[in-house]
Amino acid sequence: MTAPDLPPLREVIARHGLSASKALGQNFLFDAQLLSRIARIPGDLTDAEVLEIGPGPGGLTRALLAQGARVTAIERDRRCIPALAELEAAYPGKLRVIEGDATEIDARTLFEGAPHIVSNLPYNVGTALLIGWLSAEWFPWWQSLTLMFQREVAERIVAPVGGDAYGRLAVLAQWRSAAKIAMPVHRSAFTPPPKVMSAVVHITPTDAPDGVALSALERVTAAAFGQRRKMLRQSLRGVPGALEALEAEGIDATRRAETVSVAEFVAVARRLS
């Protein structure tokens, strides 16, 4: 399919009188080359199902459609709907726009297969949506996640054990999936430029370790990182069976949460599952 001849994104935005809404955590990306690089991160998207949250005026949507994807875009800002409708008309049968709040829509029900989720996420809901996707039943209903975050959040997702950024989010992202920073994005790439740098994180699901309940892992990591400066023997005291599980796994209870690897947390959670 030949790509339709589309007007420049800036022209579309000016014509529809659009500006990024601070209340909705919006920051628009105009750089077509950068957007194309992001759209290529998940791999070949020819005829693949893609979910995009918060497309705004459709910069990343254009790049995904140009890669051959079939895109379902959820947008709560009704000001952006007419601009997205123009894209829908330019790519017949390839784009479906749903007006609504992504935190209230069960996106699973929108797809026949497992979609790739590719989004420049609104900053104010990004982490909550990610946690929801990572807490899904496993194997999850999605194929991969390619998501733009503030650099600091991205670093927390991929953090190795031992660093300041390592915490509950790292364990949740890494215990049954592989997470990496696919590319940094400078603040100047956005309109308006946010105060912080950004990065695109790419996450692919892997097999879940046997015999581990997510609820047990969440209990242990919440207690351990909730008082991360304390020794495990203090921070885990309120979790029934946790101190015994540490001992059974040969994990020194005088250690602190940030020194405990994902595999060690998984081993403790397995004994509590």
Short mmCIF file of C-alpha atoms in Angstrom, two decimals:
data_model
loop_
_atom_site.label_atom_id
_atom_site.label_comp_id
_atom_site.label_asym_id
_atom_site.label_seq_id
_atom_site.Cartn_x
_atom_site.Cartn_y
_atom_site.Cartn_z
CA MET A 1 0.00 0.00 0.00
CA THR A 2 1.40 3.39 -1.00
CA ALA A 3 1.54 5.87 1.85
CA PRO A 4 -1.02 8.66 1.37
CA ASP A 5 0.24 12.21 0.87
CA LEU A 6 -0.43 13.79 4.27
CA PRO A 7 -0.12 17.46 5.21
CA PRO A 8 2.65 18.27 7.73
CA LEU A 9 1.59 17.60 11.33
CA ARG A 10 2.24 21.21 12.38
CA GLU A 11 -0.20 22.34 9.67
CA VAL A 12 -2.88 19.91 10.95
CA ILE A 13 -2.41 21.18 14.51
CA ALA A 14 -2.64 24.81 13.43
CA ARG A 15 -5.76 24.12 11.33
CA HIS A 16 -7.53 22.43 14.26
CA GLY A 17 -6.26 25.01 16.78
CA LEU A 18 -4.62 22.33 18.93
CA SER A 19 -2.14 22.85 21.74
CA ALA A 20 -0.72 20.34 24.24
CA SER A 21 -2.83 20.18 27.40
CA LYS A 22 -0.86 20.32 30.64
CA ALA A 23 -3.83 18.85 32.54
CA LEU A 24 -3.76 15.76 30.29
CA GLY A 25 0.05 15.41 30.54
CA GLN A 26 0.43 15.96 26.78
CA ASN A 27 3.65 16.73 24.93
CA PHE A 28 3.50 16.56 21.12
CA LEU A 29 6.26 15.05 18.95
CA PHE A 30 6.68 16.43 15.43
CA ASP A 31 9.97 14.90 14.25
CA ALA A 32 8.88 12.37 11.59
CA GLN A 33 12.28 10.65 11.56
CA LEU A 34 12.24 10.19 15.35
CA LEU A 35 8.64 8.93 15.28
CA SER A 36 9.54 6.46 12.54
CA ARG A 37 12.42 5.12 14.67
CA ILE A 38 10.03 4.59 17.61
CA ALA A 39 7.52 2.81 15.36
CA ARG A 40 10.23 0.39 14.19
CA ILE A 41 11.28 -0.68 17.72
CA PRO A 42 8.72 -3.54 18.07
CA GLY A 43 9.91 -5.09 14.76
CA ASP A 44 7.91 -5.78 11.59
CA LEU A 45 4.42 -4.31 12.05
CA THR A 46 3.04 -5.25 8.61
CA ASP A 47 -0.65 -6.00 9.24
CA ALA A 48 0.06 -6.30 13.00
CA GLU A 49 -2.47 -5.09 15.59
CA VAL A 50 -1.21 -2.10 17.58
CA LEU A 51 -2.74 -0.30 20.55
CA GLU A 52 -1.80 3.37 20.97
CA ILE A 53 -2.84 5.31 24.06
CA GLY A 54 -3.10 9.10 23.86
CA PRO A 55 -2.24 9.63 20.17
CA GLY A 56 -3.00 13.37 20.41
CA PRO A 57 -2.95 14.84 16.88
CA GLY A 58 -1.53 11.55 15.53
CA GLY A 59 2.23 11.97 15.04
CA LEU A 60 3.19 8.48 16.22
CA THR A 61 -0.05 7.11 14.71
CA ARG A 62 1.15 8.24 11.26
CA ALA A 63 4.49 6.49 11.78
CA LEU A 64 2.78 3.23 12.90
CA LEU A 65 0.38 3.30 9.93
CA ALA A 66 3.33 3.92 7.57
CA GLN A 67 4.91 0.71 8.99
CA GLY A 68 1.78 -1.18 7.88
CA ALA A 69 0.19 -1.57 11.33
CA ARG A 70 -3.55 -1.78 12.04
CA VAL A 71 -3.88 0.76 14.83
CA THR A 72 -6.49 1.10 17.56
CA ALA A 73 -5.99 4.50 19.21
CA ILE A 74 -7.64 5.53 22.48
CA GLU A 75 -7.85 9.31 22.96
CA ARG A 76 -9.70 11.15 25.73
CA ASP A 77 -9.03 14.67 24.39
CA ARG A 78 -11.97 15.31 22.06
CA ARG A 79 -10.14 18.29 20.54
CA CYS A 80 -7.85 15.77 18.80
CA ILE A 81 -10.63 13.57 17.36
CA PRO A 82 -11.14 15.57 14.10
CA ALA A 83 -7.40 15.43 13.29
CA LEU A 84 -7.40 11.65 13.93
CA ALA A 85 -10.55 11.29 11.78
CA GLU A 86 -8.56 12.74 8.84
CA LEU A 87 -5.93 10.02 9.36
CA GLU A 88 -8.72 7.41 9.55
CA ALA A 89 -9.95 8.59 6.16
CA ALA A 90 -6.43 8.58 4.69
CA TYR A 91 -5.84 4.96 5.83
CA PRO A 92 -9.20 3.22 5.25
CA GLY A 93 -9.68 0.16 7.46
CA LYS A 94 -6.28 0.64 9.14
CA LEU A 95 -7.11 3.04 11.99
CA ARG A 96 -9.84 2.78 14.61
CA VAL A 97 -10.16 5.73 16.99
CA ILE A 98 -11.93 5.24 20.32
CA GLU A 99 -12.77 8.34 22.30
CA GLY A 100 -12.42 7.63 26.01
CA ASP A 101 -10.17 7.25 29.03
CA ALA A 102 -7.64 4.41 28.64
CA THR A 103 -7.64 3.82 32.41
CA GLU A 104 -11.36 2.96 32.23
CA ILE A 105 -11.41 0.88 29.01
CA ASP A 106 -10.65 -2.86 29.01
CA ALA A 107 -8.38 -2.75 25.96
CA ARG A 108 -8.07 -6.56 25.89
CA THR A 109 -11.60 -6.82 24.51
CA LEU A 110 -10.72 -4.69 21.47
CA PHE A 111 -8.39 -7.22 19.84
CA GLU A 112 -8.65 -10.64 18.22
CA GLY A 113 -4.96 -11.44 18.71
CA ALA A 114 -2.18 -10.07 20.91
CA PRO A 115 -1.39 -6.45 19.97
CA HIS A 116 1.84 -4.55 20.33
CA ILE A 117 1.28 -1.55 22.61
CA VAL A 118 3.18 1.49 21.28
CA SER A 119 2.61 4.87 22.94
CA ASN A 120 4.04 8.23 23.81
CA LEU A 121 2.15 7.89 27.09
CA PRO A 122 0.59 10.91 28.78
CA TYR A 123 2.99 11.47 31.72
CA ASN A 124 0.27 11.56 34.36
CA VAL A 125 -1.08 8.04 33.67
CA GLY A 126 1.93 6.25 32.17
CA THR A 127 3.15 4.37 35.25
CA ALA A 128 -0.36 3.30 36.30
CA LEU A 129 -1.07 1.88 32.83
CA LEU A 130 2.29 0.07 32.76
CA ILE A 131 1.65 -1.56 36.15
CA GLY A 132 -1.76 -2.71 34.88
CA TRP A 133 -0.19 -4.29 31.78
CA LEU A 134 2.58 -5.96 33.79
CA SER A 135 0.05 -7.32 36.30
CA ALA A 136 -2.01 -8.99 33.55
CA GLU A 137 -2.57 -12.74 33.52
CA TRP A 138 0.47 -14.41 32.03
CA PHE A 139 1.23 -14.98 29.15
CA PRO A 140 -0.24 -11.47 28.77
CA TRP A 141 -2.80 -10.36 26.18
CA TRP A 142 -0.19 -8.05 24.58
CA GLN A 143 2.88 -9.00 22.51
CA SER A 144 5.24 -6.20 23.46
CA LEU A 145 5.29 -2.76 25.07
CA THR A 146 7.12 0.18 23.44
CA LEU A 147 6.49 3.15 25.70
CA MET A 148 7.79 6.68 26.16
CA PHE A 149 8.45 7.69 29.77
CA GLN A 150 10.27 10.38 31.64
CA ARG A 151 13.91 9.26 31.73
CA GLU A 152 13.79 8.79 35.51
CA VAL A 153 10.81 6.40 35.27
CA ALA A 154 12.46 4.53 32.37
CA GLU A 155 15.57 4.02 34.52
CA ARG A 156 13.45 2.67 37.39
CA ILE A 157 11.88 0.10 35.03
CA VAL A 158 15.21 -1.29 33.75
CA ALA A 159 17.29 -0.72 36.92
CA PRO A 160 19.77 -3.44 37.93
CA VAL A 161 19.99 -4.59 41.55
CA GLY A 162 22.08 -2.38 43.82
CA GLY A 163 21.32 1.06 42.41
CA ASP A 164 19.16 3.89 43.75
CA ALA A 165 16.67 3.43 40.87
CA TYR A 166 16.13 -0.26 41.72
CA GLY A 167 12.80 -0.88 43.41
CA ARG A 168 9.36 -2.44 43.10
CA LEU A 169 8.88 -1.26 39.50
CA ALA A 170 12.13 -2.95 38.40
CA VAL A 171 11.12 -6.24 40.04
CA LEU A 172 7.62 -6.09 38.53
CA ALA A 173 9.02 -5.36 35.06
CA GLN A 174 11.84 -7.92 35.20
CA TRP A 175 10.58 -11.03 37.00
CA ARG A 176 8.75 -12.37 33.93
CA SER A 177 9.64 -9.99 31.12
CA ALA A 178 12.74 -8.45 29.54
CA ALA A 179 12.97 -4.64 29.77
CA LYS A 180 15.47 -2.34 28.07
CA ILE A 181 15.83 1.32 27.17
CA ALA A 182 15.48 1.31 23.37
CA MET A 183 16.38 4.98 22.84
CA PRO A 184 16.76 8.24 24.75
CA VAL A 185 14.66 11.22 23.59
CA HIS A 186 15.85 14.77 24.23
CA ARG A 187 13.36 17.18 25.82
CA SER A 188 13.80 19.54 22.84
CA ALA A 189 12.07 16.98 20.57
CA PHE A 190 8.72 17.80 22.20
CA THR A 191 6.30 20.70 21.89
CA PRO A 192 6.15 22.13 24.51
CA PRO A 193 9.51 20.80 25.80
CA PRO A 194 9.00 19.05 29.17
CA LYS A 195 11.33 19.95 32.04
CA VAL A 196 12.89 16.47 31.96
CA MET A 197 14.52 14.10 29.46
CA SER A 198 12.56 11.09 28.15
CA ALA A 199 13.33 7.56 26.99
CA VAL A 200 11.54 4.79 25.11
CA VAL A 201 11.36 1.49 27.00
CA HIS A 202 10.79 -1.81 25.18
CA ILE A 203 9.38 -4.73 27.18
CA THR A 204 8.77 -8.28 25.94
CA PRO A 205 7.13 -11.02 28.04
CA THR A 206 9.09 -14.11 29.02
CA ASP A 207 7.97 -17.31 30.78
CA ALA A 208 6.83 -16.72 34.36
CA PRO A 209 8.82 -18.62 37.01
CA ASP A 210 6.92 -21.69 38.25
CA GLY A 211 4.97 -21.61 41.49
CA VAL A 212 5.10 -17.85 42.11
CA ALA A 213 1.95 -15.80 42.73
CA LEU A 214 2.14 -12.13 41.71
CA SER A 215 0.24 -11.25 44.92
CA ALA A 216 3.03 -12.82 47.06
CA LEU A 217 5.73 -10.98 45.11
CA GLU A 218 3.83 -7.70 45.49
CA ARG A 219 3.46 -8.19 49.26
CA VAL A 220 7.17 -8.86 49.74
CA THR A 221 8.43 -6.05 47.49
CA ALA A 222 5.92 -3.53 48.94
CA ALA A 223 7.15 -4.25 52.47
CA ALA A 224 10.85 -4.43 51.56
CA PHE A 225 10.97 -1.25 49.43
CA GLY A 226 8.42 0.55 51.61
CA GLN A 227 11.22 0.81 54.20
CA ARG A 228 14.19 0.40 51.88
CA ARG A 229 16.74 1.87 54.29
CA LYS A 230 15.89 -0.74 56.94
CA MET A 231 17.26 -4.26 57.14
CA LEU A 232 15.02 -6.99 55.75
CA ARG A 233 14.48 -8.44 59.22
CA GLN A 234 12.69 -5.19 60.14
CA SER A 235 10.98 -4.31 56.85
CA LEU A 236 9.60 -7.83 56.29
CA ARG A 237 8.56 -8.45 59.89
CA GLY A 238 4.91 -7.71 59.10
CA VAL A 239 4.72 -10.23 56.19
CA PRO A 240 3.71 -13.65 57.58
CA GLY A 241 6.32 -16.29 56.73
CA ALA A 242 8.73 -13.86 55.04
CA LEU A 243 11.57 -14.09 57.61
CA GLU A 244 11.35 -17.90 57.52
CA ALA A 245 11.44 -17.78 53.70
CA LEU A 246 14.59 -15.60 53.82
CA GLU A 247 16.27 -18.11 56.11
CA ALA A 248 15.22 -21.07 53.96
CA GLU A 249 16.69 -19.34 50.88
CA GLY A 250 19.92 -18.46 52.70
CA ILE A 251 19.31 -14.71 52.33
CA ASP A 252 20.93 -12.67 55.10
CA ALA A 253 18.18 -10.77 56.96
CA THR A 254 20.57 -7.88 57.70
CA ARG A 255 20.62 -6.96 53.99
CA ARG A 256 18.56 -4.09 52.58
CA ALA A 257 15.96 -4.31 49.79
CA GLU A 258 18.08 -2.73 47.06
CA THR A 259 20.71 -5.51 47.42
CA VAL A 260 18.17 -8.31 46.86
CA SER A 261 18.07 -9.49 43.24
CA VAL A 262 14.90 -10.15 41.24
CA ALA A 263 15.66 -13.90 41.41
CA GLU A 264 15.97 -13.73 45.22
CA PHE A 265 12.66 -11.86 45.57
CA VAL A 266 11.07 -14.49 43.31
CA ALA A 267 12.49 -17.31 45.47
CA VAL A 268 11.07 -15.74 48.65
CA ALA A 269 7.68 -15.12 46.96
CA ARG A 270 7.60 -18.74 45.77
CA ARG A 271 7.79 -19.93 49.39
CA LEU A 272 4.91 -17.58 50.31
CA SER A 273 2.75 -18.52 47.29
#
